[in-house]
Tab-separated table of N, CA and C in Angstrom:
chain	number	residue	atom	x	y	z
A	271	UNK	N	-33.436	12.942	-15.093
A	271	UNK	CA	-32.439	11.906	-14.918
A	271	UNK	C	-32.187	11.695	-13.426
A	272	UNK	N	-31.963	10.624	-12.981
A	272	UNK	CA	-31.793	10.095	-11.433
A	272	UNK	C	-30.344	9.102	-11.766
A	273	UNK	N	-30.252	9.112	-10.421
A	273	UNK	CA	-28.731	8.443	-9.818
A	273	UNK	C	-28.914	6.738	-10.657
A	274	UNK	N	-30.582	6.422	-10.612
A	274	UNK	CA	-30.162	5.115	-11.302
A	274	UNK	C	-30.129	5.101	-12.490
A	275	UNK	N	-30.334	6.332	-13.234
A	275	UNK	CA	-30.344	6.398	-14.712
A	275	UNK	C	-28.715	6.168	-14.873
A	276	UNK	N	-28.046	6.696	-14.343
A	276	UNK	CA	-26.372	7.321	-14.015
A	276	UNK	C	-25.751	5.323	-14.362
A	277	UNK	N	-26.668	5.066	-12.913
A	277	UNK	CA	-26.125	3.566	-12.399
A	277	UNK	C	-26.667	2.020	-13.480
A	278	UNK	N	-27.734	2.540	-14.098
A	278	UNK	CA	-27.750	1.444	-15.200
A	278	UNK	C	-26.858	1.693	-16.429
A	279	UNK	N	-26.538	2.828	-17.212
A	279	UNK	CA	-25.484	3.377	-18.034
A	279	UNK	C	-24.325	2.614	-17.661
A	280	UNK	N	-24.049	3.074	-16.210
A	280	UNK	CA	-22.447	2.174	-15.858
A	280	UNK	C	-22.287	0.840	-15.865
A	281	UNK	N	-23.782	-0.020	-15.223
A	281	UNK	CA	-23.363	-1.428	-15.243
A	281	UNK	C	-23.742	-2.064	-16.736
A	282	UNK	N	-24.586	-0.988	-17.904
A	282	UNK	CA	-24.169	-1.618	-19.010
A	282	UNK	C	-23.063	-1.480	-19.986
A	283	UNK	N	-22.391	-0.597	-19.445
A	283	UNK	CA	-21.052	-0.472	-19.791
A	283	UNK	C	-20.271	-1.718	-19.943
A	284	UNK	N	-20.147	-1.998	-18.670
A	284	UNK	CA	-19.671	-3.130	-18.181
A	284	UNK	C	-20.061	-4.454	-18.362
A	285	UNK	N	-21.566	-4.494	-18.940
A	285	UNK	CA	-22.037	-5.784	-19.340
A	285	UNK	C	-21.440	-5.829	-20.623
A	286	UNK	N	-21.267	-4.560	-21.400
A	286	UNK	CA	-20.570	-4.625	-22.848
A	286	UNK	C	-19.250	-5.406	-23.300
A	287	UNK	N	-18.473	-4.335	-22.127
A	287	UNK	CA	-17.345	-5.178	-21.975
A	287	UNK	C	-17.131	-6.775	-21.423
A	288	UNK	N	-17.657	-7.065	-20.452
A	288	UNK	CA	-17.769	-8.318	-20.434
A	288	UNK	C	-18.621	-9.399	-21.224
A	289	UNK	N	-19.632	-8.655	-21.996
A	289	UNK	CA	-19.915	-9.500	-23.018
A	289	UNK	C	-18.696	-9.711	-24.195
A	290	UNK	N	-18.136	-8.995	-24.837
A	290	UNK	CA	-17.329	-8.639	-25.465
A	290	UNK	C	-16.432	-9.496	-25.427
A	291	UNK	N	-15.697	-9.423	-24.244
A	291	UNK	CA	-14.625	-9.812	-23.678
A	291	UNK	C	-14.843	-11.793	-23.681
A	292	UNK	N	-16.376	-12.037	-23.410
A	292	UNK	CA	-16.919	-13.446	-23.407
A	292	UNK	C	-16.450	-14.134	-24.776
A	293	UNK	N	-17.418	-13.360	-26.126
A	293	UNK	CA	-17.549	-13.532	-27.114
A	293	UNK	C	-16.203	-13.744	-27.958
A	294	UNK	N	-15.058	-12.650	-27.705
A	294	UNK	CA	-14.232	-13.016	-28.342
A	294	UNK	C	-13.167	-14.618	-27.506
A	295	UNK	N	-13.067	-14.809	-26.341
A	295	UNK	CA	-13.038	-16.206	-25.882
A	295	UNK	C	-13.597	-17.299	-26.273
A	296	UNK	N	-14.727	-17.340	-27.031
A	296	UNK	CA	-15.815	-17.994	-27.520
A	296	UNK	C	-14.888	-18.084	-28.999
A	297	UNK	N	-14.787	-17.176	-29.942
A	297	UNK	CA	-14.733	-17.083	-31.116
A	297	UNK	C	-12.841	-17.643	-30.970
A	298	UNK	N	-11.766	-17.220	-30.139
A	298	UNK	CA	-10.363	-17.802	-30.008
A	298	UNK	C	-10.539	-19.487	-29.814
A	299	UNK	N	-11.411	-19.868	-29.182
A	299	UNK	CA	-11.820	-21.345	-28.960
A	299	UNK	C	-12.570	-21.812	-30.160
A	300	UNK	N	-12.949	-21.317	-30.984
A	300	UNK	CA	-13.297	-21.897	-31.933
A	300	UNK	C	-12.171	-22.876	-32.522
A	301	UNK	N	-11.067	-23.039	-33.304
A	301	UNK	CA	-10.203	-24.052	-33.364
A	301	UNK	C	-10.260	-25.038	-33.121
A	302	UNK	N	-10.747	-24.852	-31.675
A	302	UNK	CA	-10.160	-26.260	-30.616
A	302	UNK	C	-11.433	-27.655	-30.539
A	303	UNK	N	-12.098	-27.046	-31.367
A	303	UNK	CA	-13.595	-27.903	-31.452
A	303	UNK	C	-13.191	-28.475	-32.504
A	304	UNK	N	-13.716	-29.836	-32.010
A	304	UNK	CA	-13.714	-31.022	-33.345
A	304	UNK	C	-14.516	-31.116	-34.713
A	305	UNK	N	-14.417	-31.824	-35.475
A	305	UNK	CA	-15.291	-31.579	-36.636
A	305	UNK	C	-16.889	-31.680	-36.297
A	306	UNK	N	-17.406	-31.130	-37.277
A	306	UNK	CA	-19.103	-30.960	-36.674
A	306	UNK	C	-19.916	-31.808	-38.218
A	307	UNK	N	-20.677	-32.958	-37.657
A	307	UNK	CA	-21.607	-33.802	-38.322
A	307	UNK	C	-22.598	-33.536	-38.387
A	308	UNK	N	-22.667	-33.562	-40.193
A	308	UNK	CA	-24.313	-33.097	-40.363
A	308	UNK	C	-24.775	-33.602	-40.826
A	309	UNK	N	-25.431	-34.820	-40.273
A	309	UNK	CA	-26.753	-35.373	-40.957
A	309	UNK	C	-28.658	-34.812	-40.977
A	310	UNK	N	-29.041	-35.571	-41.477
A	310	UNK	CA	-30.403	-35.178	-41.655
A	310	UNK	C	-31.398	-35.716	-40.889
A	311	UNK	N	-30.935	-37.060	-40.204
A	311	UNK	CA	-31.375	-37.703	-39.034
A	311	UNK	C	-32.209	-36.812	-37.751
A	312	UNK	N	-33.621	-37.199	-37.738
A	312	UNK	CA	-33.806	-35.854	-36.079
A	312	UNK	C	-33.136	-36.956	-34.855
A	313	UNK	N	-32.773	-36.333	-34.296
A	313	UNK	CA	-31.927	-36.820	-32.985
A	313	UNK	C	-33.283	-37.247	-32.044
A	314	UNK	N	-32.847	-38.309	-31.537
A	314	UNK	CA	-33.586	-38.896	-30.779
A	314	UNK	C	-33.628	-38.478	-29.206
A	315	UNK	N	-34.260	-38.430	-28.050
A	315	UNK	CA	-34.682	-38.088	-26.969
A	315	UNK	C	-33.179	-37.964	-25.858
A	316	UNK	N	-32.835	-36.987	-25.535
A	316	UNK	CA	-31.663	-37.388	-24.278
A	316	UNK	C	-30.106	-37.519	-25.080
A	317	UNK	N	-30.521	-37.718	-26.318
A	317	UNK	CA	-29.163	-37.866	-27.386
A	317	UNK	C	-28.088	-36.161	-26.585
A	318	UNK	N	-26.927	-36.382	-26.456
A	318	UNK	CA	-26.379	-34.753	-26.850
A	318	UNK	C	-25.763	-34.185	-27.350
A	319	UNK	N	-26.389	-32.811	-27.278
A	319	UNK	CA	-25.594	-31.748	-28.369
A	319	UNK	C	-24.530	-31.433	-28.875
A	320	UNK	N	-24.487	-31.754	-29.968
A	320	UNK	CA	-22.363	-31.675	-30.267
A	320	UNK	C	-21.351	-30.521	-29.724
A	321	UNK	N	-20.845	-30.273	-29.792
A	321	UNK	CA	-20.280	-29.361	-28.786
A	321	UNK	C	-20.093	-28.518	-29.939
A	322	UNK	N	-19.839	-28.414	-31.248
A	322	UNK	CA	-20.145	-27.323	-32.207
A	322	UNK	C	-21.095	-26.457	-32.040
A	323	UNK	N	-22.512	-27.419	-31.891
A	323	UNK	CA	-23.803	-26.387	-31.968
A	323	UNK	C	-23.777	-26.093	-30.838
A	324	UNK	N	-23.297	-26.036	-29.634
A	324	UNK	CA	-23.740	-25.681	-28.166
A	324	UNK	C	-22.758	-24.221	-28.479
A	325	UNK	N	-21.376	-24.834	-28.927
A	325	UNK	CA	-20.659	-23.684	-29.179
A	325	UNK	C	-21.156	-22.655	-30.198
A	326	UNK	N	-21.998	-22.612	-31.348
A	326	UNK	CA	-23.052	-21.441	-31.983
A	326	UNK	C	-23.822	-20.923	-31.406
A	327	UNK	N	-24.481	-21.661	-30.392
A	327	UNK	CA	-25.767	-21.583	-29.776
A	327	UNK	C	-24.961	-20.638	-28.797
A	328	UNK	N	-23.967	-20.648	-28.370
A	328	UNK	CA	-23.749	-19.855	-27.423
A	328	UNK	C	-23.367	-18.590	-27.568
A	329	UNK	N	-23.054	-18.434	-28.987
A	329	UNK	CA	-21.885	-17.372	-29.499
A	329	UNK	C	-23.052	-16.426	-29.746
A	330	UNK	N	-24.148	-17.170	-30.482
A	330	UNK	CA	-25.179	-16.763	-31.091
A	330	UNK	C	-25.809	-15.790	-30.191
A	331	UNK	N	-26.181	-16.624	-29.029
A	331	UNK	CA	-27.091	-16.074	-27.570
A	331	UNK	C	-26.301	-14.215	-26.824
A	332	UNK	N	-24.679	-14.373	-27.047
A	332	UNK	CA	-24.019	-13.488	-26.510
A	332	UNK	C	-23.972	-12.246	-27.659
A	333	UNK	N	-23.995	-12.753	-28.701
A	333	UNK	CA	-24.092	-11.523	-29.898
A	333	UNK	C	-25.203	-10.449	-29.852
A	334	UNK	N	-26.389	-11.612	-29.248
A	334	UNK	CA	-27.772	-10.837	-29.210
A	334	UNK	C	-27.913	-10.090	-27.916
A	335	UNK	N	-27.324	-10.838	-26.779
A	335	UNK	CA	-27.117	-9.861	-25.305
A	335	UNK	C	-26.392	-8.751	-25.719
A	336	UNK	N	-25.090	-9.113	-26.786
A	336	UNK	CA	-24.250	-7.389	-26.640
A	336	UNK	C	-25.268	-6.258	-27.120
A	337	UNK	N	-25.660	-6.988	-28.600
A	337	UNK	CA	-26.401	-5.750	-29.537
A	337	UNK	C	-27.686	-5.258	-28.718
A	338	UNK	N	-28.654	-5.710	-27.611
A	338	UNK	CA	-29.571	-5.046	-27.220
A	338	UNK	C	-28.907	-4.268	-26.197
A	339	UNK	N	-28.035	-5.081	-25.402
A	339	UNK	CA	-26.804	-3.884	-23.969
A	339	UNK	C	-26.484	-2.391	-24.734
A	340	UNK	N	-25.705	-2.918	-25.849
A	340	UNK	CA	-25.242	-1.468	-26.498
A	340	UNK	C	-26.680	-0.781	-26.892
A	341	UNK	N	-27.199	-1.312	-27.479
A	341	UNK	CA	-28.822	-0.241	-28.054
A	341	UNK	C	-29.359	0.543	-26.480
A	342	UNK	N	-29.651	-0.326	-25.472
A	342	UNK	CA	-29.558	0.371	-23.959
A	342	UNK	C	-28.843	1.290	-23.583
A	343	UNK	N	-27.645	1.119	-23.733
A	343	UNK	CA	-26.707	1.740	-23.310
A	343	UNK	C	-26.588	3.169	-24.130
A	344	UNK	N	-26.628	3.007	-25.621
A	344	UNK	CA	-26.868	4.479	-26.320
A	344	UNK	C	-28.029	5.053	-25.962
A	345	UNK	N	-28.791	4.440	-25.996
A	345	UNK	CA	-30.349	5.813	-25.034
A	345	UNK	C	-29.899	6.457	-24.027
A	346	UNK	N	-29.361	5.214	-23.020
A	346	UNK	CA	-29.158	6.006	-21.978
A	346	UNK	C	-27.593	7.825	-21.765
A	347	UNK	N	-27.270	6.844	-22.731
A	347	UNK	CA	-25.698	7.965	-23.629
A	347	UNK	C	-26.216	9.133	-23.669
A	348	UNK	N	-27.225	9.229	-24.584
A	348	UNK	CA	-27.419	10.316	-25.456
A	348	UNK	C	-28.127	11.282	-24.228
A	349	UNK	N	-28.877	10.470	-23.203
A	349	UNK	CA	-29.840	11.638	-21.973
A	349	UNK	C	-28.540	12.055	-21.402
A	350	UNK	N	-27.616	11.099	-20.498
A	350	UNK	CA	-26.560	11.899	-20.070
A	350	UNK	C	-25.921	12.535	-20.648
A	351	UNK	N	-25.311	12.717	-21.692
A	351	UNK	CA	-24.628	13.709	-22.638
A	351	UNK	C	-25.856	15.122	-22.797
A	352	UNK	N	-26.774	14.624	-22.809
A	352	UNK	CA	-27.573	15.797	-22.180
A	352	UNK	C	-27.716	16.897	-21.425
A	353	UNK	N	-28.104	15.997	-20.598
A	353	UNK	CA	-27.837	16.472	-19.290
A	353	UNK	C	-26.669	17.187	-18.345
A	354	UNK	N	-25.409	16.772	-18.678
A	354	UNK	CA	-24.040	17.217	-18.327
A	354	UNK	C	-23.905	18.382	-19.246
A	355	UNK	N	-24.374	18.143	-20.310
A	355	UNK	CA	-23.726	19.824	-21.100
A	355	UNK	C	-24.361	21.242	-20.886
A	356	UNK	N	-25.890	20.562	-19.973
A	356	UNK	CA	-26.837	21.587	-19.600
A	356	UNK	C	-26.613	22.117	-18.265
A	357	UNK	N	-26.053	21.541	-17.620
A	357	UNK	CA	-26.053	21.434	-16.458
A	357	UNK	C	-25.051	20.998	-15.405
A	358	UNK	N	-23.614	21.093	-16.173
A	358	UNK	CA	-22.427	20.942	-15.613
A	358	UNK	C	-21.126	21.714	-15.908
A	359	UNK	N	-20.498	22.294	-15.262
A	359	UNK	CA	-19.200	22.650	-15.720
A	359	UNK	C	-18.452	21.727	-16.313
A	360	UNK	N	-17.239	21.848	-16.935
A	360	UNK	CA	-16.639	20.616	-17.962
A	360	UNK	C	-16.364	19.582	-17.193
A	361	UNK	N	-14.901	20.441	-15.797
A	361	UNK	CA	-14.424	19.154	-15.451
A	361	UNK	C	-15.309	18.589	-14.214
A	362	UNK	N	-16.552	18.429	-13.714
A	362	UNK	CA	-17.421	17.916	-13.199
A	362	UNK	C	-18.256	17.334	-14.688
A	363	UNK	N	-18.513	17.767	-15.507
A	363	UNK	CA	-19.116	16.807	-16.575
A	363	UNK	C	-18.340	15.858	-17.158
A	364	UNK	N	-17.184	16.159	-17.340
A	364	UNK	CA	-15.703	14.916	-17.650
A	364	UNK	C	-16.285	13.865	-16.136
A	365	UNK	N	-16.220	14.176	-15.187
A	365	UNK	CA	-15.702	13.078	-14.615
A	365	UNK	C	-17.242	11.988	-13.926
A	366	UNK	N	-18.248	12.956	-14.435
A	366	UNK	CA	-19.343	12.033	-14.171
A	366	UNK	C	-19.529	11.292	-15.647
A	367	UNK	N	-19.298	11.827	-17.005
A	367	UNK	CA	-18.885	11.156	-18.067
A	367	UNK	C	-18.350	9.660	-17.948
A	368	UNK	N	-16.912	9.814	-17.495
A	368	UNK	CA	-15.866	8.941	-17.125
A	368	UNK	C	-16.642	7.999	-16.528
A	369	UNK	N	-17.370	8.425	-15.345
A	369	UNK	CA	-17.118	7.180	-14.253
A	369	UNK	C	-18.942	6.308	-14.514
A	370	UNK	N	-19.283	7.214	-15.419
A	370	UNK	CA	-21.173	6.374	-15.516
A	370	UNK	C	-21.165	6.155	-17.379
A	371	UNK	N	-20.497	7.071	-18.001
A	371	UNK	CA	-20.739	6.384	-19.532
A	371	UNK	C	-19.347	5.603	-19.464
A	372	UNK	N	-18.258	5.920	-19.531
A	372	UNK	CA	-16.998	5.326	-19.733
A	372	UNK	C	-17.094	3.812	-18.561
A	373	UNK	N	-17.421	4.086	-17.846
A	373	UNK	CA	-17.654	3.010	-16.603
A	373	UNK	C	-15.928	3.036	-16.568
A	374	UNK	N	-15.323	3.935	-15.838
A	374	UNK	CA	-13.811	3.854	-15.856
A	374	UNK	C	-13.832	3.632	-14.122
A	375	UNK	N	-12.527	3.016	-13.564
A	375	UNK	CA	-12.443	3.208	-12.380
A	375	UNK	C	-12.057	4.705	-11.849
A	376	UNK	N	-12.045	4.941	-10.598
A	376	UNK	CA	-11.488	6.042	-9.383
A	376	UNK	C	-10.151	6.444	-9.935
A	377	UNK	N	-9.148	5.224	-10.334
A	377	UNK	CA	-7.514	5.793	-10.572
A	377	UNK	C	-7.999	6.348	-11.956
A	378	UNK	N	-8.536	5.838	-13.168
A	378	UNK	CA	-8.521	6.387	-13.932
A	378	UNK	C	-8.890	7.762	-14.593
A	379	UNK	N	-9.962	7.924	-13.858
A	379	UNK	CA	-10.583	9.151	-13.827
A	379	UNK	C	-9.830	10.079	-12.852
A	380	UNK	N	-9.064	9.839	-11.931
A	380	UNK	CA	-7.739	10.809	-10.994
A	380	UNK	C	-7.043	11.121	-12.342
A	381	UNK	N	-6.055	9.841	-12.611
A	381	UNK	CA	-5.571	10.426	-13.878
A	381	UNK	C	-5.553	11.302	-14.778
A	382	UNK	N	-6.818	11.068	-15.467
A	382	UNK	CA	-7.492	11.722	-17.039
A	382	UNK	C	-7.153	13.622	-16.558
A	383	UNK	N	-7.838	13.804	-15.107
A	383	UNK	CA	-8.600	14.875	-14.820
A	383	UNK	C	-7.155	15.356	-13.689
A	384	UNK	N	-6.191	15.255	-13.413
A	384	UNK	CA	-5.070	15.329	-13.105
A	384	UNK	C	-5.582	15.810	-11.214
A	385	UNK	N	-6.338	14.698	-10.815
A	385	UNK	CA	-6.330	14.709	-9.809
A	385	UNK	C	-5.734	13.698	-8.860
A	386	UNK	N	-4.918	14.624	-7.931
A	386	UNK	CA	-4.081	13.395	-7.072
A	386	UNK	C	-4.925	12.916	-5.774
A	387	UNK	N	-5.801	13.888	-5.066
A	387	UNK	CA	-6.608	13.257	-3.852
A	387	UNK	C	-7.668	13.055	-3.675
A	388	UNK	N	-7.949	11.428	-3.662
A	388	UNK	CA	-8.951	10.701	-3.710
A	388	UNK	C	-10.343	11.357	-3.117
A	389	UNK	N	-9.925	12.219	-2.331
A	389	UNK	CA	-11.068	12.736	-1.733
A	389	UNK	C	-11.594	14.045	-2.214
A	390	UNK	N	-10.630	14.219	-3.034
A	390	UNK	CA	-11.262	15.455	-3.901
A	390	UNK	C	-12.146	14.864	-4.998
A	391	UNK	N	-11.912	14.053	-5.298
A	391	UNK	CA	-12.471	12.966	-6.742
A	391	UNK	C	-14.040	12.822	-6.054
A	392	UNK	N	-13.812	12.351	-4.831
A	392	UNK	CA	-15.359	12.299	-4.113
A	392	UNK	C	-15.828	13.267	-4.012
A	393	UNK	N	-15.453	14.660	-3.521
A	393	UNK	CA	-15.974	15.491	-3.272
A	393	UNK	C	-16.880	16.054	-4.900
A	394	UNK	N	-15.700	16.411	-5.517
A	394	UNK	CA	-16.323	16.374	-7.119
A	394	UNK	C	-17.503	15.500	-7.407
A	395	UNK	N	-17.327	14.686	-7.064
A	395	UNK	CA	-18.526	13.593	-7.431
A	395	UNK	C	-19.955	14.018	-7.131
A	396	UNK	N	-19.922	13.799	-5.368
A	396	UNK	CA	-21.442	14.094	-4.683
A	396	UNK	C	-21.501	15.722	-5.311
A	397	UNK	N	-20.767	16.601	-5.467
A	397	UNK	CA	-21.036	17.702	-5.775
A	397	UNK	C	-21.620	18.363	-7.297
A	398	UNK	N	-21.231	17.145	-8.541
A	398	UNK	CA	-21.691	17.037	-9.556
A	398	UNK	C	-23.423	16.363	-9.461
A	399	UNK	N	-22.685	15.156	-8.709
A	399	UNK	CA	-24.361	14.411	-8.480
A	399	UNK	C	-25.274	15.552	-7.869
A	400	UNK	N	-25.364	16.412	-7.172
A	400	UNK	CA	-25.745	17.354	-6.466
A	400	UNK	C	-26.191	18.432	-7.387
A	401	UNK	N	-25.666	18.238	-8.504
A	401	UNK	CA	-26.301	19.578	-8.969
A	401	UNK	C	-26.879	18.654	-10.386
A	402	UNK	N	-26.628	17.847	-10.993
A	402	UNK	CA	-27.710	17.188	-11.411
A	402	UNK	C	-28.789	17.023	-10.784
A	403	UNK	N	-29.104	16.392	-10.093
A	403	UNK	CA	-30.387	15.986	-9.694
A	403	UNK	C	-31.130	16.971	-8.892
A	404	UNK	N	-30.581	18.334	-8.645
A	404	UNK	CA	-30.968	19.383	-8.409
A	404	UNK	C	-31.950	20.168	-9.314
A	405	UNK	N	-31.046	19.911	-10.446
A	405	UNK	CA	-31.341	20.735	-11.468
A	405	UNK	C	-32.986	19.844	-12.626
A	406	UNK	N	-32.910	18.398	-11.663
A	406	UNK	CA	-33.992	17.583	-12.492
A	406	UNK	C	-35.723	18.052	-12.105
């Protein structure tokens, strides 16, 4: 495992959530769309798309980004959960947990792990990262 194994885990974290976060905006706006016409007619050249089907088409497109992000994102889960239980003390495996599977911020992970100085949080950090990739 390497630092970018660590660093794609976190930013698909975050693609999750912001897919997520898209989709259900998508699905609250549903309402607000007008009725949708269905004929059997093929639409002719330059004609455009009703704003129903653009609105499926879109919902559709983001359902399929979440479900392959999350399928990514559990591979990559299951090596780090690995890896940290082999090769980390708890609260250095909590907080590389936190901050690359959880994709949590700096305050939150101070919090969780009842640390008040920021620079201990760093120090913990390079010092976890340090013995991962030591140990690879």
């Amino acid at each position: 495992m390497t630092k970018d194994d660590l660093i794609q885990c976190r930013n698909a974290r975050i693609r999750i959530n912001n897919l997520s976060y898209d989709i259900a905006k998508i699905r609250a706006s549903a309402g607000i769309i007008g009725s949708v016409c269905y004929d059997s007619e093929p639409r002719s050249r330059g004609e455009p798309v009703p704003e129903a089907q653009r609105h499926a088409e879109k919902l559709d497109d983001l359902e399929i980004q979440l479900k392959d992000t999350v399928t990514f994102w559990r591979e990559k889960k299951a090596v780090i959960r690995k890896e940290i239980v082999q090769k980390l003390p708890e609260k250095l495996g909590l907080l590389i947990w936190r901050r690359y599977v959880k994709a949590e911020s700096w305050d939150q992970i101070n919090r969780a792990l009842g640390i008040r100085d920021k620079d201990q949080s760093m120090y913990l950090h390079r010092k976890a990262l340090k013995k991962l990739m030591k140990s690879t």
